[in-house]
């Protein structure tokens, strides 16, 4: 898929129209923009104005029974009525929870010591830790949150030694990349973005980057809305791309010096059930919102209905016209609600029933019904998205043990484990690319890009320290655990050399401690590890000779 030729080329490519339309819908739920939701489901820019996307919606209508799907956000407000639709940002909550489950803590990335020498492995691992500093950690969390909402993102390795001494991560949205797949893997990609307009506001300038292993080809296009247009002869035709003219050859190509893509694809989860049958969409990933959009729409409708009951439930007073005060013809009439005394004039019709003429109107506020409906919808949305209600505080904030927390969050932890299957290889591939860029362009020393990497995430629910201490105490009393395994259970994040170092420190502390009542510092009868049978000091030669001379055995008090 090289850069497209000049002309009336549709852009973005038509084959990605349906995936991009769904991503636009998920973006509306993720951002919580009510205008965007109204436009997606009922406004002039909704999907039904697009022939290709409308065909996709026809499939959904057949699944629904032949009628057009009715949505809360697709309903136009009544003429003359003020819009009062409310939105619950549960989509943003789901995406944020997904990112927190994956990236609340930085994973431990280690270098396989068999793939390189010991000193180089240590320096390489230290440099990887710099890639995942606070900035790198925040970027990966940002990517995880966008991935949960929009189904996938792309990680790009970038560098600029005038800004930072090391390369860093750039997160690209899925709609900004036109991928090229080979056996389900990203083989090449076009990254594109719109540039600020110049003199003619009707013209749309776009910069396209065609990424292949070892090369980036840049193309500057001047077109219109939905049309790519003509390719400029030089990258200097636009001020935002003028700097690229110095980096590229006469064909707009730049050699990266790295025999691999600078872009890594990060899907949310697979398989993708939404775009079944659409070419080149299988590896794109599946959003957490896929399939739960109608329930999120129903939750907004239920919450809006609840707030409508509150508005209609305000008390109203109906009074007869005869009780209104007026200052004369043409001045209107009013009723003073703060007036405490009203006098009924005798002789007037209805004066004897005046005390019953003021009536109150107050509609019932269906609190319990609305609350139960909203809770049921919220729990179903979270469950369909793959999360436990406990992860969102549905069961209160009572302190529980780690075992109970794991049981209550089992669904969320299972989803976390599934997402790690896709996050771990993408992270390792991206870190390897960063190391190659660091060595080639940032002149990093002591970094081996060929080293094999492994990544392990900390436990989502940390074990209860008190329960762990009790378990270790019971095992130690039964003589069923070694000091090595004690340290391993206490600190599972330590590797074997670190555990052995801690074991040695524990042994040194024990041997240096003088037991109470041991004035001669005998060590309390500690057995020599090299010779456990040598508990007593051997007799001196003089004592042995003296005993032999007396002809009597050396008797010791029992």
Coordinates of C-alpha atoms in Angstrom, one line a residue:
X1 CA 0.0 0.0 0.0
X2 CA 2.3 2.8 -1.2
X3 CA 1.2 6.5 -0.9
X4 CA -1.9 7.1 -3.1
X5 CA -1.6 9.0 -6.4
X6 CA -2.8 12.5 -6.9
X7 CA -6.5 13.0 -7.9
X8 CA -10.0 12.6 -6.5
X9 CA -9.0 9.8 -4.1
X10 CA -11.5 9.3 -1.3
X11 CA -9.9 9.8 2.1
X12 CA -10.0 8.0 4.5
X13 CA -10.1 4.9 2.3
X14 CA -13.7 3.6 1.9
X15 CA -12.8 0.1 3.2
X16 CA -12.4 1.6 6.7
X17 CA -15.6 3.7 6.6
X18 CA -17.6 1.3 8.8
X19 CA -14.8 0.8 11.4
X20 CA -14.2 4.5 11.6
X21 CA -17.9 5.2 11.9
X22 CA -18.1 2.7 14.9
X23 CA -15.0 4.3 16.4
X24 CA -16.7 7.7 16.1
X25 CA -19.7 6.3 18.0
X26 CA -17.4 4.8 20.7
X27 CA -15.6 8.2 20.9
X28 CA -18.9 9.9 21.6
X29 CA -19.6 7.5 24.5
X30 CA -16.0 7.8 25.7
X31 CA -15.9 11.5 25.7
X32 CA -19.5 12.0 27.0
X33 CA -20.2 14.8 24.6
X34 CA -24.0 15.1 24.4
X35 CA -23.8 17.0 21.1
X36 CA -21.7 14.3 19.6
X37 CA -24.1 11.6 20.9
X38 CA -27.0 13.4 19.4
X39 CA -25.2 13.8 16.1
X40 CA -24.3 10.1 16.0
X41 CA -27.8 8.8 16.7
X42 CA -30.1 11.5 15.3
X43 CA -28.4 14.6 14.0
X44 CA -27.6 15.6 10.4
X45 CA -24.2 13.9 10.5
X46 CA -25.5 10.6 11.8
X47 CA -24.7 7.3 10.1
X48 CA -27.9 7.1 8.1
X49 CA -26.7 9.9 5.9
X50 CA -23.9 7.6 4.8
X51 CA -24.8 4.9 2.2
X52 CA -22.1 2.4 3.3
X53 CA -22.8 2.8 7.0
X54 CA -26.5 2.8 6.4
X55 CA -26.2 -0.6 4.9
X56 CA -24.4 -1.7 8.1
X57 CA -27.3 -0.4 10.1
X58 CA -29.8 -2.4 8.0
X59 CA -28.2 -5.5 9.4
X60 CA -28.8 -4.3 12.9
X61 CA -32.4 -3.4 12.0
X62 CA -33.0 -7.0 10.8
X63 CA -31.6 -8.3 14.0
X64 CA -34.0 -6.1 15.9
X65 CA -37.0 -7.5 14.1
X66 CA -37.3 -5.4 11.0
X67 CA -38.0 -2.0 12.7
X68 CA -35.6 0.9 13.0
X69 CA -33.7 0.9 16.3
X70 CA -35.2 3.4 18.7
X71 CA -32.6 5.3 20.7
X72 CA -32.9 7.9 23.4
X73 CA -30.2 10.1 21.9
X74 CA -31.8 9.7 18.5
X75 CA -35.1 11.3 19.6
X76 CA -35.5 15.0 18.6
X77 CA -36.8 17.3 21.3
X78 CA -40.4 18.4 21.1
X79 CA -40.9 21.8 19.4
X80 CA -40.7 24.6 21.9
X81 CA -39.4 22.3 24.6
X82 CA -36.0 22.9 26.2
X83 CA -33.5 20.0 25.8
X84 CA -33.0 18.3 29.1
X85 CA -31.2 15.1 28.3
X86 CA -28.6 13.9 30.8
X87 CA -25.6 11.6 30.3
X88 CA -24.0 9.2 32.8
X89 CA -20.3 8.9 31.8
X90 CA -20.1 5.1 32.3
X91 CA -18.1 4.7 29.1
X92 CA -15.4 6.9 30.5
X93 CA -15.5 5.0 33.8
X94 CA -15.1 1.7 32.0
X95 CA -12.1 2.9 30.0
X96 CA -10.5 4.5 33.1
X97 CA -11.0 1.3 35.1
X98 CA -9.4 -0.8 32.3
X99 CA -6.3 1.5 32.3
X100 CA -6.0 1.4 36.1
X101 CA -6.2 -2.4 36.2
X102 CA -3.4 -2.6 33.6
X103 CA -1.2 0.3 34.4
X104 CA -1.7 1.3 38.1
X105 CA 1.8 0.1 38.6
X106 CA 4.8 -0.2 36.2
X107 CA 5.4 -3.8 35.1
X108 CA 8.8 -5.4 35.8
X109 CA 10.6 -5.8 32.5
X110 CA 13.7 -8.0 32.8
X111 CA 16.4 -9.0 30.4
X112 CA 17.1 -12.7 29.8
X113 CA 20.7 -13.1 30.9
X114 CA 21.2 -16.0 28.5
X115 CA 20.6 -13.7 25.5
X116 CA 23.5 -11.3 26.4
X117 CA 26.3 -11.0 28.8
X118 CA 25.7 -10.1 32.5
X119 CA 27.0 -6.6 32.5
X120 CA 25.2 -5.7 29.3
X121 CA 22.0 -7.2 30.6
X122 CA 22.2 -5.0 33.7
X123 CA 22.8 -1.8 31.8
X124 CA 20.1 -2.7 29.2
X125 CA 17.5 -3.3 32.0
X126 CA 18.4 0.0 33.6
X127 CA 17.8 1.8 30.3
X128 CA 14.5 0.1 29.9
X129 CA 13.5 1.5 33.3
X130 CA 14.3 5.0 31.9
X131 CA 11.9 4.3 29.0
X132 CA 9.2 3.5 31.5
X133 CA 9.8 6.5 33.8
X134 CA 6.8 8.6 34.9
X135 CA 6.4 10.0 31.4
X136 CA 6.6 6.6 29.8
X137 CA 4.3 5.1 32.4
X138 CA 1.7 7.9 31.8
X139 CA 1.9 7.4 28.0
X140 CA 1.2 3.6 28.3
X141 CA -1.7 4.3 30.7
X142 CA -3.0 6.8 28.2
X143 CA -2.8 4.2 25.4
X144 CA -4.6 1.6 27.6
X145 CA -7.5 3.9 28.3
X146 CA -7.9 4.9 24.6
X147 CA -7.6 1.2 23.6
X148 CA -10.4 0.2 25.9
X149 CA -12.7 2.8 24.4
X150 CA -11.8 2.8 20.8
X151 CA -10.7 -0.9 20.3
X152 CA -7.0 -0.3 19.4
X153 CA -4.2 2.3 19.2
X154 CA -0.7 2.4 17.7
X155 CA 2.6 3.1 19.6
X156 CA 5.2 5.0 17.6
X157 CA 8.8 5.4 18.6
X158 CA 10.0 9.0 18.1
X159 CA 13.2 10.9 19.0
X160 CA 14.5 14.4 19.0
X161 CA 17.8 14.8 20.8
X162 CA 17.3 18.6 21.1
X163 CA 14.3 17.8 23.4
X164 CA 15.2 14.6 25.2
X165 CA 18.3 12.4 25.2
X166 CA 16.3 9.3 24.7
X167 CA 13.5 8.2 22.4
X168 CA 9.9 8.1 23.7
X169 CA 6.5 6.8 23.0
X170 CA 3.9 8.6 20.8
X171 CA 0.3 7.3 21.0
X172 CA -1.6 7.3 17.7
X173 CA -5.4 6.9 17.5
X174 CA -6.7 4.1 15.3
X175 CA -8.4 6.6 12.9
X176 CA -5.0 8.2 12.1
X177 CA -3.4 5.0 10.8
X178 CA -4.2 3.0 7.6
X179 CA -2.7 -0.4 8.4
X180 CA -1.4 -3.1 6.1
X181 CA -1.6 -6.6 7.5
X182 CA 0.3 -9.7 6.7
X183 CA -0.8 -12.9 8.5
X184 CA -2.4 -10.8 11.2
X185 CA 0.7 -8.8 11.9
X186 CA 1.3 -5.1 11.0
X187 CA 3.6 -5.1 7.9
X188 CA 3.3 -1.4 6.9
X189 CA 1.1 1.6 7.7
X190 CA 0.2 5.1 6.5
X191 CA 0.0 7.6 9.3
X192 CA -1.9 10.8 8.3
X193 CA -3.0 14.0 9.9
X194 CA -4.6 17.2 8.7
X195 CA -2.6 20.4 8.7
X196 CA -3.8 24.0 9.3
X197 CA -5.2 25.7 6.2
X198 CA -3.3 28.3 4.3
X199 CA -4.9 31.2 2.4
X200 CA -7.8 29.2 0.9
X201 CA -9.9 28.0 3.8
X202 CA -11.8 25.5 1.6
X203 CA -8.6 23.5 0.9
X204 CA -7.6 20.7 3.2
X205 CA -3.9 19.9 3.6
X206 CA -2.9 16.4 4.7
X207 CA 0.5 14.9 5.6
X208 CA 0.8 11.2 4.9
X209 CA 3.7 9.0 6.2
X210 CA 4.2 5.6 4.7
X211 CA 6.0 3.4 7.2
X212 CA 7.9 0.3 6.1
X213 CA 10.8 -1.4 7.8
X214 CA 13.8 0.9 7.4
X215 CA 12.0 3.7 5.5
X216 CA 9.5 6.5 5.9
X217 CA 8.0 8.1 2.8
X218 CA 6.3 11.5 3.2
X219 CA 3.6 12.9 1.0
X220 CA 2.0 16.3 1.2
X221 CA -1.5 16.6 -0.3
X222 CA -3.8 19.5 -1.0
X223 CA -7.4 18.5 -1.4
X224 CA -10.9 18.9 0.1
X225 CA -13.2 17.4 2.6
X226 CA -13.2 13.6 1.9
X227 CA -10.9 14.0 -1.1
X228 CA -7.1 13.6 -0.9
X229 CA -6.3 15.9 -3.8
X230 CA -3.0 16.7 -5.5
X231 CA 0.4 15.8 -4.1
X232 CA 2.7 18.7 -3.6
X233 CA 6.0 18.8 -5.4
X234 CA 7.9 19.6 -2.3
X235 CA 7.4 19.2 1.4
X236 CA 8.3 22.8 1.8
X237 CA 5.0 23.8 0.3
X238 CA 3.5 24.0 3.8
X239 CA 5.2 25.6 6.8
X240 CA 4.4 22.7 9.1
X241 CA 6.3 20.2 6.9
X242 CA 9.1 22.4 5.8
X243 CA 11.5 20.8 8.3
X244 CA 11.0 17.4 6.6
X245 CA 12.4 18.7 3.3
X246 CA 15.9 18.7 4.9
X247 CA 15.6 15.1 6.1
X248 CA 14.3 13.4 3.0
X249 CA 15.6 12.8 -0.5
X250 CA 14.0 14.1 -3.7
X251 CA 11.3 11.4 -3.5
X252 CA 10.3 12.3 0.1
X253 CA 11.9 9.3 1.7
X254 CA 13.8 9.1 4.9
X255 CA 15.9 6.1 6.0
X256 CA 15.4 5.2 9.6
X257 CA 18.4 2.9 9.9
X258 CA 16.3 0.3 11.7
X259 CA 15.2 -2.8 9.9
X260 CA 11.7 -2.8 11.5
X261 CA 8.6 -0.7 11.8
X262 CA 8.7 2.2 14.2
X263 CA 5.0 1.6 14.8
X264 CA 3.5 -1.1 17.1
X265 CA -0.2 -2.1 17.0
X266 CA -1.9 -2.5 20.4
X267 CA -5.4 -4.1 20.3
X268 CA -7.8 -4.1 23.2
X269 CA -9.0 -7.7 23.0
X270 CA -9.8 -10.2 20.2
X271 CA -11.7 -11.5 18.3
X272 CA -13.6 -8.7 16.8
X273 CA -17.3 -9.6 16.7
X274 CA -18.5 -6.3 15.4
X275 CA -16.8 -6.2 11.9
X276 CA -17.3 -9.8 10.9
X277 CA -16.9 -10.1 7.2
X278 CA -15.3 -6.7 6.6
X279 CA -11.9 -7.1 5.0
X280 CA -8.7 -6.1 6.9
X281 CA -10.5 -5.5 10.2
X282 CA -10.0 -8.7 12.0
X283 CA -6.8 -7.6 13.9
X284 CA -8.1 -4.2 14.9
X285 CA -9.4 -5.3 18.3
X286 CA -12.8 -5.0 20.1
X287 CA -13.9 -2.1 22.2
X288 CA -15.2 -2.6 25.7
X289 CA -18.3 -0.7 24.5
X290 CA -19.1 -3.0 21.7
X291 CA -22.6 -4.4 22.2
X292 CA -23.5 -2.4 25.3
X293 CA -24.3 0.9 23.5
X294 CA -28.1 0.3 23.7
X295 CA -27.8 -0.3 27.4
X296 CA -25.8 2.8 27.9
X297 CA -28.4 4.7 26.0
X298 CA -31.1 3.2 28.2
X299 CA -29.2 4.2 31.3
X300 CA -29.1 7.8 30.1
X301 CA -32.8 7.7 29.4
X302 CA -33.5 6.3 32.9
X303 CA -31.4 8.9 34.6
X304 CA -33.1 11.7 32.6
X305 CA -36.5 10.3 33.5
X306 CA -35.5 10.4 37.2
X307 CA -34.4 14.0 37.0
X308 CA -37.7 14.8 35.1
X309 CA -39.7 13.4 38.0
X310 CA -37.8 15.7 40.3
X311 CA -38.7 18.7 38.1
X312 CA -42.3 17.7 37.8
X313 CA -42.5 16.8 41.5
X314 CA -42.1 20.4 42.6
X315 CA -45.2 21.4 44.5
X316 CA -47.7 23.7 42.7
X317 CA -50.6 25.7 44.1
X318 CA -53.9 26.3 42.2
X319 CA -55.9 29.3 43.4
X320 CA -59.2 30.8 42.1
X321 CA -59.1 34.0 40.1
X322 CA -61.0 35.9 42.8
X323 CA -58.1 35.5 45.2
X324 CA -55.6 37.3 43.0
X325 CA -54.5 40.8 43.8
X326 CA -54.6 43.5 41.1
X327 CA -53.7 47.2 40.9
X328 CA -56.3 48.0 38.4
X329 CA -57.2 47.2 34.8
X330 CA -54.3 46.3 32.5
X331 CA -51.9 45.8 35.4
X332 CA -52.2 42.0 35.6
X333 CA -52.9 40.0 38.7
X334 CA -50.7 38.2 41.3
X335 CA -51.0 36.0 44.3
X336 CA -48.8 36.6 47.4
X337 CA -47.7 33.2 48.6
X338 CA -46.3 34.7 51.8
X339 CA -49.6 36.2 52.9
X340 CA -50.7 34.5 56.0
X341 CA -54.2 35.8 56.4
X342 CA -57.0 35.6 53.8
X343 CA -60.5 36.9 54.6
X344 CA -63.6 35.5 52.9
X345 CA -66.2 38.2 52.3
X346 CA -69.7 37.2 53.4
X347 CA -72.4 37.3 50.8
X348 CA -70.2 36.4 47.9
X349 CA -70.9 33.3 46.0
X350 CA -68.6 30.5 47.3
X351 CA -67.3 32.5 50.2
X352 CA -68.2 29.7 52.6
X353 CA -66.1 27.2 50.7
X354 CA -63.1 29.6 50.1
X355 CA -60.9 27.6 52.6
X356 CA -61.2 24.6 50.3
X357 CA -60.6 26.5 47.1
X358 CA -56.8 26.5 47.3
X359 CA -55.5 23.1 46.0
X360 CA -52.0 21.6 45.9
X361 CA -50.6 19.6 43.0
X362 CA -47.5 17.5 43.5
X363 CA -46.6 14.4 41.4
X364 CA -45.0 11.4 42.9
X365 CA -41.2 11.1 42.5
X366 CA -40.5 7.4 41.7
X367 CA -37.2 7.2 43.5
X368 CA -37.1 3.5 44.3
X369 CA -38.2 2.5 40.8
X370 CA -35.6 4.7 39.0
X371 CA -32.8 3.7 41.4
X372 CA -33.5 0.0 40.9
X373 CA -33.6 0.5 37.1
X374 CA -30.4 2.5 37.0
X375 CA -28.5 0.0 39.3
X376 CA -29.7 -3.0 37.2
X377 CA -28.6 -1.3 33.9
X378 CA -25.3 -0.2 35.4
X379 CA -24.5 -3.7 36.6
X380 CA -25.5 -5.3 33.3
X381 CA -23.3 -2.8 31.4
X382 CA -20.3 -3.5 33.6
X383 CA -20.8 -7.3 33.4
X384 CA -21.2 -7.3 29.6
X385 CA -18.1 -5.1 29.3
X386 CA -16.2 -7.7 31.4
X387 CA -16.0 -6.0 34.8
X388 CA -17.3 -6.7 38.3
X389 CA -19.5 -4.2 40.0
X390 CA -17.2 -4.3 43.0
X391 CA -14.4 -2.7 40.9
X392 CA -16.6 0.4 40.7
X393 CA -17.6 0.4 44.4
X394 CA -21.0 -1.1 44.0
X395 CA -20.7 -3.2 47.2
X396 CA -19.6 -0.4 49.5
X397 CA -16.2 0.4 51.0
X398 CA -16.1 -2.1 53.9
X399 CA -12.6 -3.4 54.5
X400 CA -12.2 -7.0 53.3
X401 CA -9.3 -9.5 53.0
X402 CA -7.3 -10.0 49.8
X403 CA -9.1 -13.3 49.2
X404 CA -12.5 -11.7 49.5
X405 CA -11.4 -8.9 47.2
X406 CA -10.2 -11.3 44.6
X407 CA -13.5 -13.3 44.8
X408 CA -15.6 -10.1 44.4
X409 CA -13.5 -8.8 41.5
X410 CA -13.0 -12.1 39.7
X411 CA -14.6 -10.9 36.5
X412 CA -12.5 -7.7 36.4
X413 CA -9.3 -9.7 37.1
X414 CA -10.2 -12.2 34.3
X415 CA -10.6 -9.3 31.9
X416 CA -7.3 -7.9 33.1
X417 CA -5.5 -11.2 32.4
X418 CA -7.0 -11.4 28.9
X419 CA -5.9 -7.9 28.0
X420 CA -2.4 -8.6 29.3
X421 CA -2.1 -11.3 26.6
X422 CA -2.2 -8.6 24.0
X423 CA -0.5 -5.8 26.0
X424 CA 2.6 -7.8 27.0
X425 CA 3.9 -8.7 23.4
X426 CA 3.1 -5.2 22.2
X427 CA 5.0 -3.6 25.0
X428 CA 8.1 -5.9 24.5
X429 CA 8.0 -5.2 20.7
X430 CA 7.8 -1.4 21.3
X431 CA 10.6 -1.4 23.9
X432 CA 12.8 -3.3 21.5
X433 CA 12.1 -0.7 18.9
X434 CA 13.0 2.1 21.4
X435 CA 16.3 0.4 22.1
X436 CA 17.1 0.2 18.4
X437 CA 16.3 3.9 18.0
X438 CA 18.3 4.7 21.1
X439 CA 21.4 3.0 19.9
X440 CA 21.1 4.2 16.3
X441 CA 20.1 7.8 16.7
X442 CA 20.7 8.7 20.3
X443 CA 24.1 7.0 20.6
X444 CA 23.2 5.0 23.7
X445 CA 25.9 2.9 25.2
X446 CA 25.5 -0.4 27.1
X447 CA 22.2 -1.2 25.4
X448 CA 21.6 -4.5 23.6
X449 CA 18.5 -4.3 21.3
X450 CA 18.9 -8.0 20.6
X451 CA 18.4 -9.0 24.2
X452 CA 15.3 -11.1 25.0
X453 CA 12.8 -9.3 27.2
X454 CA 10.1 -10.6 29.6
X455 CA 7.5 -8.5 31.3
X456 CA 5.6 -9.3 34.4
X457 CA 2.8 -7.3 36.0
X458 CA 2.3 -6.9 39.8
X459 CA -0.8 -8.5 41.3
X460 CA -3.9 -6.4 40.9
X461 CA -5.0 -7.2 44.5
X462 CA -2.0 -7.1 46.9
X463 CA -2.1 -10.0 49.5
X464 CA -2.9 -9.2 53.1
X465 CA 0.4 -8.9 54.9
X466 CA -1.1 -10.2 58.2
X467 CA -2.5 -13.3 56.5
X468 CA 0.8 -13.9 54.8
X469 CA 2.6 -13.6 58.1
X470 CA 0.3 -16.1 59.8
X471 CA 0.7 -18.6 56.9
X472 CA 4.5 -18.3 57.1
X473 CA 4.4 -18.7 60.9
X474 CA 2.3 -21.9 60.6
X475 CA 4.6 -23.4 57.9
X476 CA 7.7 -22.5 59.9
X477 CA 6.3 -24.1 63.0
X478 CA 5.6 -27.3 61.0
X479 CA 9.1 -27.3 59.6
X480 CA 7.6 -27.3 56.1
X481 CA 9.2 -24.2 54.5
X482 CA 12.8 -23.0 53.9
X483 CA 14.0 -19.5 54.5
X484 CA 14.3 -19.1 50.7
X485 CA 10.6 -19.8 50.2
X486 CA 9.7 -17.6 53.1
X487 CA 11.3 -14.6 51.5
X488 CA 9.8 -15.6 48.1
X489 CA 6.3 -15.7 49.6
X490 CA 6.8 -12.4 51.4
X491 CA 8.2 -10.6 48.4
X492 CA 7.2 -12.4 45.1
X493 CA 8.5 -9.5 43.0
X494 CA 12.2 -10.4 43.9
X495 CA 14.2 -12.6 41.5
X496 CA 16.3 -15.5 42.8
X497 CA 19.6 -13.6 43.3
X498 CA 17.7 -10.9 45.3
X499 CA 16.0 -13.6 47.4
X500 CA 19.4 -15.3 48.1
X501 CA 20.9 -12.0 49.1
X502 CA 18.0 -11.4 51.5
X503 CA 18.4 -15.0 52.9
X504 CA 22.0 -14.3 53.5
X505 CA 21.2 -11.1 55.4
X506 CA 18.7 -12.9 57.6
X507 CA 21.3 -15.6 58.4
X508 CA 23.9 -12.9 59.3
X509 CA 21.4 -11.1 61.5
X510 CA 20.7 -14.4 63.3
X511 CA 24.3 -15.3 63.8
X512 CA 25.3 -11.8 65.1
X513 CA 22.5 -11.8 67.7
X514 CA 23.7 -12.8 71.2
X515 CA 21.0 -14.8 73.0
X516 CA 19.9 -13.6 76.5
X517 CA 21.8 -15.4 79.3
X518 CA 24.8 -16.1 77.0
X519 CA 27.6 -14.0 78.6
X520 CA 30.4 -16.0 76.8
X521 CA 28.8 -15.4 73.3
X522 CA 28.5 -19.1 72.5
X523 CA 25.7 -18.4 70.0
X524 CA 23.1 -20.2 72.0
X525 CA 24.3 -23.6 70.8
X526 CA 24.1 -22.8 67.2
X527 CA 25.1 -25.7 65.1
X528 CA 28.0 -25.3 62.7
X529 CA 26.6 -25.6 59.2
X530 CA 29.9 -27.1 57.9
X531 CA 30.1 -29.7 60.7
X532 CA 26.8 -30.1 62.4
X533 CA 28.1 -33.1 64.6
X534 CA 30.9 -30.9 66.1
X535 CA 28.7 -29.5 69.0
X536 CA 31.4 -29.7 71.7
X537 CA 35.0 -28.5 71.7
X538 CA 37.5 -31.4 71.6
X539 CA 39.6 -32.0 74.6
X540 CA 43.1 -30.5 74.7
X541 CA 46.2 -32.8 74.5
X542 CA 47.2 -31.9 78.0
X543 CA 43.9 -33.0 79.5
X544 CA 44.1 -36.2 77.5
X545 CA 47.6 -37.0 78.7
X546 CA 46.7 -36.2 82.3
X547 CA 43.8 -38.6 82.2
X548 CA 45.9 -41.4 80.7
X549 CA 48.6 -40.8 83.5
X550 CA 46.0 -41.2 86.2
X551 CA 44.5 -44.2 84.6
X552 CA 41.1 -42.9 85.2
X553 CA 38.5 -41.9 82.6
X554 CA 37.5 -38.3 82.4
X555 CA 34.1 -38.1 84.1
X556 CA 31.8 -35.2 83.3
X557 CA 28.8 -34.1 85.1
X558 CA 25.7 -35.0 83.4

